[in-house]
Amino acid sequence: MSLEDARSEYLGYLSVERGSSANTVEAYGRDLARYVAWLSERGVDEPEDVTRELVEAHVAALIDVGLAPASVERAVSAIKGLHRFMVADGICEAHPTSDLPLPSKPERLPDVISVADAACLLDQPFPQTPAGLRDHAILEVLYGCGLRASELVGLDLRATLIDEGLLRVFGKGEKERVVPVLGSAAEALEAYLDRGRGALVGRRPTQAVFLNVRGGRISRQSVHAIVEKYGRVVGIKGLHPHTLRHSFATHLLEGGADLRVVQELLGHANVATTQLYTHVDRTHVRRVYLAAHPRAQSRDEGSPLSP
């Protein structure tokens, strides 16, 4: 069996037997098509002829052309999966990727805006129209509750417990969590539900909280455009919904929130993911240290605990 035939069988296995998502199968298909074509250009069309050196050379080529680290990692996963499948299915005996490590991704610190910029964004004058009330509520809830754009889009009316100051959110893998909605976020959301949403509802009733101008559930793309638009008004270029989520977490930690609490609010399965947000400003850390530690100041300056 040729590599191309094995690739087709593997993608069918992923789709039918493994139940992988259509997006995963499509992405793996692209990665493996590029891999098989690259090998074919070098005269390698049979599974048994693939060597560890060829696989490593292909990965190096992906990096050299500037493919994003996450894309390289996915391509390596696809290649490893293909070779594992071929051995398990008896197509070949050689397994050149058995101990091939996934390329390490450089740690990328989340983008955040300052507390002052967040205030400028949320305190700017919003149109007192149904769409304006909606846009204000979207921004306040993204920053005030730390939601992903997909979670905000998926909010239903039955999940908004404003009287109790809570939202029921369904995150990745449909995992449910409850987050507080308080202060200006609750006020903006209540104003939109009371005076804005009713004017946007179309002929078909929907449980969706945030609606587009046709009365249907708003899309993630529209949420991205709204966030970018209002950010641009106050001089924050390229503002993204995830930046507001990052800022929510960072500002909570800077304010003294416990890391485990922030983990729960964000819906992270692993606290290591939440630790990315501990890149708080060094000036802030120094100020907290000076105020809190009994031996932080020199004797000439006097101890913060001295009478």
PDB file of C-alpha atoms in Angstrom, residues 139 223-233 236-241:
ATOM      1  CA  LEU A 139     -17.925  44.295  26.535  1.00  0.00           C
ATOM      2  CA  VAL A 223     -18.478  39.764  18.769  1.00  0.00           C
ATOM      3  CA  HIS A 224     -14.867  40.099  17.578  1.00  0.00           C
ATOM      4  CA  ALA A 225     -15.874  43.003  15.307  1.00  0.00           C
ATOM      5  CA  ILE A 226     -17.750  44.767  18.133  1.00  0.00           C
ATOM      6  CA  VAL A 227     -14.820  44.477  20.532  1.00  0.00           C
ATOM      7  CA  GLU A 228     -12.347  45.702  17.917  1.00  0.00           C
ATOM      8  CA  LYS A 229     -14.628  48.606  16.952  1.00  0.00           C
ATOM      9  CA  TYR A 230     -15.083  50.011  20.455  1.00  0.00           C
ATOM     10  CA  GLY A 231     -11.432  49.452  21.268  1.00  0.00           C
ATOM     11  CA  ARG A 232     -10.435  51.481  18.243  1.00  0.00           C
ATOM     12  CA  VAL A 233     -12.689  54.357  19.386  1.00  0.00           C
ATOM     13  CA  ILE A 236      -6.786  50.447  21.630  1.00  0.00           C
ATOM     14  CA  LYS A 237      -5.893  48.917  18.278  1.00  0.00           C
ATOM     15  CA  GLY A 238      -6.601  45.280  17.484  1.00  0.00           C
ATOM     16  CA  LEU A 239      -8.553  44.606  20.668  1.00  0.00           C
ATOM     17  CA  HIS A 240      -9.723  40.988  20.840  1.00  0.00           C
ATOM     18  CA  PRO A 241     -12.314  39.313  23.109  1.00  0.00           C
TER      19      PRO A 241
END
